[in-house]
Each structure stands twice: as C-alpha cells, then as structure tokens.
Amino acid sequence: IAQGRDYAYYQLAEAHLAGERWTELVQVYREHADSTADRNLKIGLLNAMGYVYDKSLADIRNAITAYREMIELEPNVPDAVLALARLYERASAWEPAATTLDHFLSLSHDPVACCDALTRAAQLLHQRLGVSERAEVYLHSALELQPGHAPALVLLAEIYRGRKDHARLAQTLEALLVSGASHYERIEFGSEAGFIYYRQTGEVDKATVVFARVMELDPENVRVGTV
C-alpha cells in the first residue's frame, strides 16, 4: 500500500513540476511528507519543499519552516543549512542567520565555502549585531583559509577604521593594495594606507614604499605624487 501511495504522489508531483504549478507541487510534497514513515524520504521531500518555496515561490516564511523541519530530522546537510542561513538573512533575522552559519561551519570542509561563510557571519556580527570583536576573530579565520580574501580584508578594515586602530588598519589596507577587487580599489586602499603610515603612525619609510606602489598603479595620481 505504501509503495502504491508513494508512486501516486511521485506521479502527481512530476505532473505539477512539468506544468510549473508550484503551489500545488509544495502541497503534494507536504501531504507526502506527512503521510510517509520513511525518514529519508521525508527528509528529501522537506528539502525539495524548501527549495521550491524559496526559488520558485519566493515564500521565505514557508521555506524557512520546511528547511527547519528537515534539519531537525537530519542536521548534517551543509547545503540545506546554508540555504536556511541565507533565508534568515533575507528575513532580517540576523541572530538566527549567524547561528545557522555557525552550524554550517561545523559541517563544511570546503575551504572556499567556509571562508565565504565566515566572512558573511562576521558581517552580520559587526554590522547587524554589534559584536565586532567576535567578527574580527571570524575574519582572521577566513584569512587563514584564504589569505588575501578581499571581502574579509575590507570588512576587517571597516572594523579597525571604526576602532581608530591605525596600525592594524594600515596593515590591512596595505594587503588590499595587492588583493583589492579592482584596480581602482587597490589605488584607493593603498593611498589610504600610505597616508595612515605617514600622518597617523609616523612610519615614513613604510609610507614611502606604499606610495611608490600606488604610483606604479596610477602614475598620474596627484594626491600621492605631491606628498
């Protein structure tokens, strides 16, 4: 009986999927998930339900509900956990988003994905939750995985700039002279680093080296060239 019922649900789901009838599709997934005693099948249905609510219906609330229900059954699926974290962000639920990113980091062994997640978690901690010290720790962890990761360096510079930690800010900006996302950014960050060394920390030798590198990138830079 169970096999026949599952087959009927599969057939109905396939028809709705082919016809792009998303609301009907998630209703079938829900009925099927509620009716089955097969744990793995239920997990797969809830995962599919969350995906359709998110990608096809843009229904954040129900997508969160589906993914949470799935993760309660199987907490060790990195893709689903990361999807839930992103949904929390879109719902402006900053603390659950940061906590869920922590959950993802405990599962993932992909250094690129972990670096991105650490940087995103740090951004939430710093900009949304005001926990800059913890954000700084996350960013250093991200940079251990990917030295020169520009988004992590930019956020770290933002933290140091707000703290008026001139020495660390200059060092971070100097790293962005190499790792900045664009030619323009490298010039701007390098210039800022040079002026901090020159005016704030009094390290004229370092300022001279950084300004020379900026001039290599932008030989007509009047602001730096006239120092």
Coordinates of N, CA and C in Angstrom, one line a residue:
I1 N 0.8 -1.2 0.0 CA 0.0 0.0 0.0 C 0.9 1.3 0.0
A2 N 1.9 1.2 0.9 CA 2.8 2.4 1.0 C 3.5 2.7 -0.4
Q3 N 3.9 1.6 -1.0 CA 4.6 1.8 -2.3 C 3.7 2.4 -3.4
G4 N 2.4 1.9 -3.4 CA 1.5 2.4 -4.3 C 1.2 3.9 -4.0
R5 N 1.0 4.2 -2.8 CA 0.8 5.6 -2.4 C 2.0 6.5 -2.8
D6 N 3.2 6.0 -2.5 CA 4.4 6.8 -2.9 C 4.4 7.0 -4.4
Y7 N 4.1 6.0 -5.1 CA 4.1 6.1 -6.6 C 3.1 7.1 -7.1
A8 N 1.9 7.1 -6.5 CA 0.9 8.1 -6.9 C 1.4 9.5 -6.6
Y9 N 2.0 9.7 -5.4 CA 2.5 11.0 -5.1 C 3.6 11.5 -6.1
Y10 N 4.5 10.5 -6.4 CA 5.5 10.8 -7.4 C 5.0 11.3 -8.7
Q11 N 4.0 10.6 -9.2 CA 3.3 10.9 -10.5 C 2.7 12.3 -10.4
L12 N 2.0 12.5 -9.3 CA 1.3 13.8 -9.2 C 2.4 15.0 -9.1
A13 N 3.4 14.7 -8.4 CA 4.5 15.8 -8.2 C 5.1 16.0 -9.6
E14 N 5.4 15.0 -10.3 CA 6.0 15.1 -11.7 C 5.1 16.0 -12.6
A15 N 3.8 15.7 -12.5 CA 2.9 16.5 -13.4 C 2.9 18.0 -13.0
H16 N 2.9 18.3 -11.7 CA 2.9 19.7 -11.2 C 4.2 20.3 -11.6
L17 N 5.3 19.6 -11.4 CA 6.6 20.1 -11.8 C 6.7 20.4 -13.2
A18 N 6.3 19.5 -14.1 CA 6.3 19.8 -15.5 C 5.4 21.0 -15.9
G19 N 4.3 21.2 -15.2 CA 3.5 22.3 -15.5 C 3.8 23.6 -14.8
E20 N 4.9 23.5 -14.0 CA 5.3 24.7 -13.2 C 4.2 25.2 -12.2
R21 N 3.4 24.2 -11.7 CA 2.4 24.6 -10.8 C 3.0 24.5 -9.3
W22 N 3.7 25.5 -8.9 CA 4.5 25.4 -7.7 C 3.7 25.3 -6.5
T23 N 2.6 26.0 -6.4 CA 1.8 25.9 -5.1 C 1.2 24.5 -5.0
E24 N 0.7 23.9 -6.0 CA 0.2 22.6 -6.0 C 1.3 21.6 -5.7
L25 N 2.5 21.8 -6.2 CA 3.7 20.9 -6.0 C 4.1 20.9 -4.6
V26 N 4.2 22.0 -3.9 CA 4.6 22.0 -2.5 C 3.5 21.4 -1.6
Q27 N 2.2 21.5 -2.1 CA 1.1 20.8 -1.3 C 1.3 19.3 -1.4
V28 N 1.6 18.8 -2.6 CA 1.9 17.4 -2.7 C 3.0 16.9 -1.9
Y29 N 4.1 17.7 -1.9 CA 5.3 17.4 -1.1 C 4.9 17.3 0.4
R30 N 4.1 18.3 0.8 CA 3.7 18.3 2.2 C 2.8 17.1 2.6
E31 N 1.9 16.8 1.8 CA 1.0 15.6 2.0 C 1.8 14.4 2.1
H32 N 2.7 14.3 1.1 CA 3.6 13.0 1.0 C 4.5 12.9 2.3
A33 N 5.1 14.0 2.6 CA 6.0 14.1 3.8 C 5.2 13.7 5.1
D34 N 4.0 14.2 5.2 CA 3.2 13.9 6.4 C 2.7 12.5 6.5
S35 N 2.6 11.9 5.3 CA 2.0 10.5 5.3 C 3.0 9.4 5.3
T36 N 4.3 9.7 5.1 CA 5.3 8.6 5.0 C 5.9 8.4 6.3
A37 N 6.3 7.1 6.6 CA 7.1 6.8 7.8 C 8.5 6.6 7.4
D38 N 8.9 6.8 6.2 CA 10.3 6.6 5.7 C 11.0 7.9 6.0
R39 N 11.9 7.9 7.0 CA 12.7 9.1 7.4 C 13.4 9.7 6.3
N40 N 14.2 9.0 5.5 CA 15.0 9.5 4.4 C 14.1 10.2 3.3
L41 N 13.0 9.5 3.0 CA 12.0 10.1 2.1 C 11.5 11.4 2.6
K42 N 11.1 11.5 3.9 CA 10.6 12.7 4.4 C 11.6 13.8 4.4
I43 N 12.9 13.5 4.7 CA 13.9 14.5 4.6 C 14.1 15.0 3.2
G44 N 14.0 14.2 2.2 CA 14.1 14.6 0.8 C 13.0 15.5 0.4
L45 N 11.8 15.1 0.8 CA 10.6 15.9 0.5 C 10.6 17.3 1.1
L46 N 11.0 17.4 2.4 CA 11.1 18.7 3.0 C 12.2 19.5 2.4
N47 N 13.3 18.9 2.0 CA 14.3 19.7 1.3 C 13.8 20.2 0.0
A48 N 13.1 19.4 -0.8 CA 12.5 19.8 -2.1 C 11.5 20.9 -1.8
M49 N 10.7 20.8 -0.8 CA 9.7 21.8 -0.5 C 10.3 23.1 -0.1
G50 N 11.4 23.1 0.7 CA 12.1 24.4 1.0 C 12.6 25.0 -0.2
Y51 N 13.2 24.2 -1.1 CA 13.8 24.7 -2.4 C 12.7 25.4 -3.2
V52 N 11.6 24.8 -3.4 CA 10.5 25.3 -4.3 C 9.9 26.6 -3.6
Y53 N 9.7 26.5 -2.3 CA 9.2 27.8 -1.7 C 10.2 28.9 -1.9
D54 N 11.5 28.6 -1.8 CA 12.5 29.7 -1.9 C 12.6 30.1 -3.3
K55 N 13.0 29.2 -4.2 CA 13.4 29.6 -5.6 C 12.2 29.9 -6.5
S56 N 11.1 29.2 -6.4 CA 10.0 29.3 -7.3 C 8.8 30.2 -6.8
L57 N 8.7 30.2 -5.5 CA 7.5 30.9 -4.9 C 8.0 32.2 -4.2
A58 N 9.3 32.3 -3.9 CA 9.8 33.4 -3.1 C 9.0 33.6 -1.8
D59 N 8.7 32.5 -1.2 CA 7.9 32.4 0.1 C 8.9 32.1 1.2
I60 N 9.5 33.1 1.7 CA 10.6 33.0 2.7 C 10.1 32.2 3.9
R61 N 9.0 32.7 4.5 CA 8.5 32.1 5.7 C 8.3 30.6 5.6
N62 N 7.6 30.1 4.6 CA 7.4 28.7 4.4 C 8.7 27.9 4.1
A63 N 9.6 28.6 3.3 CA 10.8 28.0 3.0 C 11.6 27.7 4.3
I64 N 11.6 28.7 5.2 CA 12.3 28.5 6.5 C 11.7 27.4 7.3
T65 N 10.4 27.3 7.3 CA 9.7 26.3 8.0 C 10.1 24.9 7.5
A66 N 10.1 24.8 6.2 CA 10.4 23.5 5.6 C 11.9 23.1 5.9
Y67 N 12.8 24.0 5.7 CA 14.2 23.7 6.0 C 14.4 23.4 7.5
R68 N 13.8 24.1 8.3 CA 14.0 23.9 9.8 C 13.5 22.5 10.1
E69 N 12.3 22.1 9.6 CA 11.8 20.8 9.8 C 12.7 19.7 9.3
M70 N 13.3 19.9 8.2 CA 14.2 19.0 7.6 C 15.4 18.8 8.4
I71 N 16.0 20.0 8.9 CA 17.3 20.0 9.6 C 17.1 19.4 11.0
E72 N 15.9 19.5 11.6 CA 15.6 18.8 12.8 C 15.7 17.3 12.7
L73 N 15.3 16.8 11.5 CA 15.4 15.3 11.2 C 16.8 14.9 10.9
E74 N 17.5 15.8 10.1 CA 18.9 15.5 9.6 C 19.7 16.8 9.7
P75 N 20.4 17.0 10.8 CA 21.1 18.3 10.9 C 22.5 18.4 10.2
N76 N 22.9 17.3 9.5 CA 24.2 17.3 8.9 C 24.2 17.4 7.4
V77 N 23.4 18.3 6.8 CA 23.3 18.5 5.4 C 23.8 20.0 5.2
P78 N 25.0 20.2 4.8 CA 25.5 21.6 4.7 C 24.7 22.5 3.8
D79 N 24.4 21.9 2.6 CA 23.7 22.8 1.6 C 22.3 23.3 2.2
A80 N 21.6 22.4 2.9 CA 20.3 22.9 3.5 C 20.5 23.9 4.6
V81 N 21.5 23.7 5.4 CA 21.8 24.6 6.5 C 22.2 25.9 5.9
L82 N 23.0 26.0 4.9 CA 23.4 27.2 4.3 C 22.2 27.9 3.6
A83 N 21.4 27.2 3.0 CA 20.1 27.7 2.4 C 19.3 28.4 3.5
L84 N 19.2 27.7 4.7 CA 18.4 28.3 5.8 C 19.0 29.6 6.3
A85 N 20.4 29.6 6.4 CA 21.1 30.8 6.8 C 20.7 32.0 5.9
R86 N 20.8 31.7 4.6 CA 20.5 32.8 3.6 C 19.1 33.3 3.7
L87 N 18.2 32.3 4.0 CA 16.8 32.7 4.1 C 16.6 33.6 5.4
Y88 N 17.2 33.2 6.5 CA 17.1 34.1 7.7 C 17.7 35.5 7.4
E89 N 18.7 35.6 6.6 CA 19.2 36.9 6.2 C 18.2 37.7 5.5
R90 N 17.5 37.0 4.5 CA 16.5 37.7 3.7 C 15.3 38.1 4.5
A91 N 15.1 37.4 5.6 CA 14.0 37.8 6.6 C 14.5 38.7 7.6
S92 N 15.7 39.2 7.5 CA 16.3 40.1 8.5 C 16.3 39.5 9.9
A93 N 16.4 38.2 10.0 CA 16.6 37.5 11.3 C 18.1 37.3 11.5
W94 N 18.7 38.3 12.0 CA 20.2 38.4 12.0 C 20.8 37.3 12.9
E95 N 20.3 37.2 14.1 CA 20.9 36.3 15.1 C 20.7 34.8 14.6
P96 N 19.5 34.4 14.2 CA 19.4 33.0 13.7 C 20.3 32.8 12.5
A97 N 20.4 33.9 11.6 CA 21.3 33.7 10.5 C 22.7 33.4 10.9
A98 N 23.2 34.2 11.8 CA 24.6 34.0 12.3 C 24.8 32.6 13.0
T99 N 23.8 32.2 13.8 CA 23.9 30.9 14.4 C 23.9 29.8 13.4
T100 N 23.0 29.9 12.4 CA 22.9 28.9 11.4 C 24.2 28.8 10.5
L101 N 24.9 30.0 10.3 CA 26.1 30.0 9.6 C 27.2 29.2 10.5
D102 N 27.1 29.4 11.8 CA 28.0 28.6 12.7 C 27.8 27.1 12.5
H103 N 26.5 26.8 12.4 CA 26.1 25.4 12.2 C 26.8 24.9 10.9
F104 N 26.6 25.7 9.8 CA 27.2 25.3 8.5 C 28.7 25.1 8.6
L105 N 29.4 26.0 9.4 CA 30.8 25.9 9.5 C 31.3 24.7 10.2
S106 N 30.4 24.2 11.1 CA 30.7 22.9 11.8 C 30.6 21.7 10.9
L107 N 29.9 21.9 9.8 CA 29.7 20.7 8.9 C 30.6 20.7 7.6
S108 N 30.9 21.9 7.1 CA 31.6 22.0 5.8 C 33.1 21.8 5.9
H109 N 33.6 21.2 4.9 CA 35.1 21.0 4.8 C 35.7 21.7 3.6
D110 N 34.8 22.5 2.9 CA 35.2 23.2 1.7 C 35.8 24.5 2.2
P111 N 37.1 24.7 2.0 CA 37.7 26.0 2.4 C 37.2 27.3 1.8
V112 N 36.8 27.2 0.6 CA 36.2 28.4 -0.1 C 34.8 28.7 0.5
A113 N 34.0 27.7 0.6 CA 32.7 27.9 1.2 C 32.8 28.4 2.7
C114 N 33.7 27.8 3.4 CA 33.9 28.2 4.8 C 34.4 29.6 4.9
C115 N 35.3 30.0 4.0 CA 35.8 31.4 4.0 C 34.7 32.4 3.8
D116 N 33.9 32.1 2.8 CA 32.7 32.9 2.5 C 31.7 33.0 3.6
A117 N 31.5 31.8 4.3 CA 30.5 31.8 5.4 C 31.1 32.5 6.6
L118 N 32.4 32.4 6.9 CA 33.0 33.1 8.0 C 32.9 34.7 7.7
T119 N 33.1 35.1 6.5 CA 33.1 36.5 6.2 C 31.6 37.0 6.3
R120 N 30.7 36.2 5.8 CA 29.3 36.6 5.9 C 28.8 36.7 7.4
A121 N 29.2 35.7 8.2 CA 28.9 35.7 9.6 C 29.5 36.9 10.3
A122 N 30.7 37.2 9.9 CA 31.4 38.4 10.5 C 30.6 39.7 10.2
Q123 N 30.2 39.7 8.9 CA 29.4 40.9 8.5 C 28.1 41.1 9.4
L124 N 27.4 40.0 9.6 CA 26.2 40.0 10.4 C 26.6 40.4 11.8
L125 N 27.6 39.8 12.4 CA 28.0 40.1 13.8 C 28.4 41.6 13.9
H126 N 29.2 42.1 13.0 CA 29.7 43.5 13.1 C 28.6 44.5 12.7
Q127 N 27.9 44.3 11.6 CA 27.0 45.4 11.1 C 25.6 45.3 11.6
R128 N 25.2 44.1 12.0 CA 23.8 43.9 12.4 C 23.7 43.7 13.9
L129 N 24.7 43.0 14.5 CA 24.5 42.6 15.9 C 25.5 43.4 16.8
G130 N 26.4 44.1 16.2 CA 27.3 45.0 17.0 C 28.3 44.2 17.8
V131 N 28.7 43.0 17.4 CA 29.7 42.2 18.1 C 31.0 42.2 17.3
S132 N 31.6 43.3 17.2 CA 32.8 43.5 16.3 C 34.0 42.6 16.7
E133 N 34.2 42.4 18.1 CA 35.3 41.6 18.5 C 35.2 40.2 18.0
R134 N 34.0 39.6 18.1 CA 33.8 38.3 17.6 C 33.9 38.2 16.0
A135 N 33.4 39.3 15.4 CA 33.5 39.4 13.9 C 35.0 39.3 13.5
E136 N 35.8 40.0 14.3 CA 37.3 40.1 14.0 C 37.9 38.7 14.0
V137 N 37.5 37.9 15.0 CA 38.0 36.5 15.1 C 37.6 35.7 13.9
Y138 N 36.3 35.8 13.4 CA 35.9 35.1 12.2 C 36.7 35.5 11.0
L139 N 36.9 36.8 10.9 CA 37.7 37.3 9.7 C 39.1 36.8 9.7
H140 N 39.7 36.7 10.8 CA 41.1 36.2 10.8 C 41.0 34.7 10.4
S141 N 40.0 34.0 10.9 CA 39.8 32.6 10.5 C 39.6 32.5 9.0
A142 N 38.8 33.4 8.4 CA 38.6 33.4 6.9 C 39.9 33.6 6.2
L143 N 40.7 34.5 6.7 CA 42.0 34.8 6.0 C 43.0 33.7 6.2
E144 N 42.9 32.9 7.2 CA 43.8 31.8 7.4 C 43.5 30.7 6.3
L145 N 42.2 30.7 5.9 CA 41.8 29.7 4.8 C 42.1 30.3 3.5
Q146 N 41.9 31.6 3.3 CA 42.2 32.2 2.0 C 42.9 33.6 2.2
P147 N 44.2 33.5 2.4 CA 44.9 34.8 2.6 C 44.7 35.7 1.4
G148 N 44.4 37.0 1.7 CA 44.2 38.0 0.7 C 42.7 38.0 0.2
H149 N 41.8 37.3 0.9 CA 40.4 37.3 0.6 C 39.9 38.8 0.7
A150 N 39.6 39.4 -0.4 CA 39.3 40.8 -0.4 C 38.1 41.2 0.5
P151 N 36.9 40.5 0.4 CA 35.8 40.9 1.2 C 36.1 40.8 2.7
A152 N 36.9 39.8 3.2 CA 37.3 39.7 4.6 C 38.2 40.9 4.9
L153 N 39.1 41.2 4.1 CA 40.0 42.4 4.4 C 39.3 43.7 4.4
V154 N 38.3 43.9 3.5 CA 37.5 45.1 3.5 C 36.8 45.3 4.8
L155 N 36.1 44.2 5.2 CA 35.3 44.3 6.5 C 36.3 44.5 7.7
L156 N 37.4 43.8 7.7 CA 38.4 44.0 8.8 C 38.8 45.4 8.8
A157 N 39.1 46.0 7.7 CA 39.5 47.4 7.6 C 38.4 48.3 8.2
E158 N 37.1 48.0 7.9 CA 36.0 48.7 8.4 C 36.0 48.7 10.0
I159 N 36.2 47.5 10.5 CA 36.2 47.4 12.0 C 37.4 48.2 12.6
Y160 N 38.6 48.1 12.0 CA 39.7 48.9 12.5 C 39.5 50.4 12.3
R161 N 38.9 50.8 11.2 CA 38.7 52.2 11.0 C 37.7 52.8 12.1
G162 N 36.7 52.0 12.4 CA 35.7 52.4 13.4 C 36.4 52.5 14.8
R163 N 37.3 51.6 15.0 CA 38.0 51.5 16.3 C 39.2 52.5 16.4
K164 N 39.5 53.1 15.3 CA 40.7 54.0 15.2 C 42.0 53.3 15.5
D165 N 42.0 52.0 15.1 CA 43.3 51.2 15.3 C 44.1 51.4 14.1
H166 N 44.9 52.5 14.1 CA 45.6 53.0 12.9 C 46.6 52.0 12.4
A167 N 47.3 51.3 13.3 CA 48.4 50.4 12.9 C 47.8 49.2 12.1
R168 N 46.8 48.6 12.7 CA 46.2 47.4 12.1 C 45.4 47.8 10.8
L169 N 44.8 49.0 10.8 CA 44.1 49.5 9.6 C 45.1 49.6 8.5
A170 N 46.2 50.3 8.7 CA 47.2 50.5 7.7 C 47.7 49.1 7.1
Q171 N 48.0 48.2 8.0 CA 48.4 46.9 7.5 C 47.4 46.2 6.7
T172 N 46.1 46.3 7.1 CA 45.0 45.6 6.3 C 44.8 46.3 5.0
L173 N 44.9 47.6 5.0 CA 44.7 48.4 3.7 C 45.9 48.1 2.8
E174 N 47.1 47.9 3.3 CA 48.3 47.6 2.5 C 48.1 46.2 1.8
A175 N 47.5 45.3 2.6 CA 47.2 44.0 2.0 C 46.2 44.1 0.8
L176 N 45.3 45.1 0.9 CA 44.3 45.3 -0.1 C 44.9 46.0 -1.4
L177 N 46.1 46.6 -1.2 CA 46.8 47.1 -2.3 C 47.1 46.0 -3.3
V178 N 47.3 44.8 -2.8 CA 47.5 43.7 -3.7 C 46.2 42.9 -4.0
S179 N 45.3 42.8 -3.0 CA 44.2 41.9 -3.1 C 42.9 42.6 -3.4
G180 N 42.9 43.9 -3.6 CA 41.6 44.6 -3.9 C 40.9 44.1 -5.1
A181 N 39.6 44.2 -5.1 CA 38.8 43.6 -6.1 C 39.0 44.3 -7.5
S182 N 39.4 45.5 -7.5 CA 39.5 46.2 -8.8 C 40.8 47.1 -8.7
H183 N 41.2 47.6 -9.9 CA 42.3 48.5 -10.0 C 42.1 49.7 -9.2
Y184 N 40.9 50.3 -9.3 CA 40.5 51.5 -8.5 C 40.6 51.3 -7.0
E185 N 40.1 50.1 -6.6 CA 40.1 49.8 -5.1 C 41.5 49.7 -4.6
R186 N 42.4 49.1 -5.4 CA 43.8 48.9 -5.0 C 44.5 50.3 -4.8
I187 N 44.2 51.2 -5.7 CA 44.8 52.5 -5.6 C 44.2 53.2 -4.4
E188 N 42.9 53.2 -4.2 CA 42.3 53.9 -3.0 C 42.7 53.3 -1.7
F189 N 42.7 52.0 -1.6 CA 43.1 51.4 -0.3 C 44.6 51.6 -0.1
G190 N 45.4 51.5 -1.1 CA 46.9 51.8 -1.0 C 47.1 53.2 -0.6
S191 N 46.4 54.1 -1.2 CA 46.6 55.6 -0.8 C 46.3 55.8 0.7
E192 N 45.1 55.2 1.1 CA 44.7 55.4 2.5 C 45.8 54.8 3.4
A193 N 46.3 53.6 3.1 CA 47.4 53.0 3.9 C 48.6 53.9 4.0
G194 N 49.0 54.4 2.9 CA 50.2 55.3 2.9 C 50.0 56.5 3.7
F195 N 48.8 57.2 3.6 CA 48.6 58.4 4.4 C 48.5 58.1 5.9
I196 N 48.0 56.9 6.3 CA 48.0 56.5 7.7 C 49.4 56.3 8.2
Y197 N 50.2 55.6 7.4 CA 51.6 55.4 7.8 C 52.3 56.8 8.0
Y198 N 52.0 57.7 7.1 CA 52.7 59.0 7.0 C 52.2 59.9 8.1
R199 N 50.9 60.0 8.3 CA 50.3 61.0 9.2 C 49.9 60.5 10.6
Q200 N 49.5 59.2 10.7 CA 49.0 58.7 12.0 C 50.0 57.9 12.8
T201 N 50.7 57.0 12.1 CA 51.7 56.2 12.8 C 53.1 56.7 12.7
G202 N 53.4 57.6 11.9 CA 54.7 58.2 11.7 C 55.7 57.3 11.1
E203 N 55.3 56.3 10.4 CA 56.2 55.3 9.7 C 56.5 55.8 8.3
V204 N 57.3 56.7 8.2 CA 57.6 57.4 6.9 C 58.1 56.4 5.9
D205 N 59.0 55.5 6.3 CA 59.6 54.5 5.4 C 58.5 53.7 4.8
K206 N 57.6 53.2 5.6 CA 56.5 52.4 5.1 C 55.6 53.2 4.2
A207 N 55.4 54.4 4.5 CA 54.5 55.3 3.7 C 55.2 55.5 2.3
T208 N 56.5 55.7 2.3 CA 57.2 55.9 1.1 C 57.1 54.6 0.1
V209 N 57.2 53.4 0.7 CA 57.1 52.2 -0.1 C 55.7 52.0 -0.6
V210 N 54.7 52.3 0.2 CA 53.3 52.1 -0.2 C 53.0 53.2 -1.3
F211 N 53.4 54.4 -1.1 CA 53.1 55.4 -2.1 C 53.8 55.1 -3.4
A212 N 55.0 54.5 -3.4 CA 55.7 54.1 -4.6 C 54.9 53.1 -5.4
R213 N 54.3 52.1 -4.6 CA 53.5 51.1 -5.2 C 52.2 51.6 -5.8
V214 N 51.6 52.6 -5.1 CA 50.4 53.3 -5.7 C 50.8 54.0 -7.0
M215 N 51.9 54.7 -7.0 CA 52.3 55.4 -8.2 C 52.5 54.5 -9.4
E216 N 53.0 53.2 -9.1 CA 53.1 52.2 -10.2 C 51.8 51.9 -10.8
L217 N 50.8 51.9 -9.9 CA 49.4 51.6 -10.4 C 48.8 52.8 -11.1
D218 N 49.1 54.0 -10.6 CA 48.5 55.2 -11.1 C 49.5 56.3 -11.2
P219 N 50.3 56.3 -12.2 CA 51.4 57.3 -12.3 C 51.0 58.8 -12.3
E220 N 49.7 59.0 -12.6 CA 49.2 60.4 -12.6 C 48.5 60.8 -11.3
N221 N 48.6 60.0 -10.3 CA 47.9 60.3 -9.0 C 48.5 61.5 -8.4
V222 N 47.8 62.6 -8.5 CA 48.3 63.9 -7.9 C 48.3 63.9 -6.4
R223 N 47.4 63.3 -5.8 CA 47.3 63.3 -4.3 C 48.5 62.6 -3.7
V224 N 48.9 61.5 -4.2 CA 50.0 60.8 -3.7 C 51.3 61.3 -4.2
G225 N 51.3 61.7 -5.5 CA 52.6 62.2 -6.2 C 53.1 63.4 -5.6
T226 N 52.3 64.2 -4.9 CA 52.8 65.5 -4.4 C 53.1 65.4 -2.9
V227 N 53.1 64.2 -2.3 CA 53.4 64.1 -0.9 C 54.9 64.3 -0.7

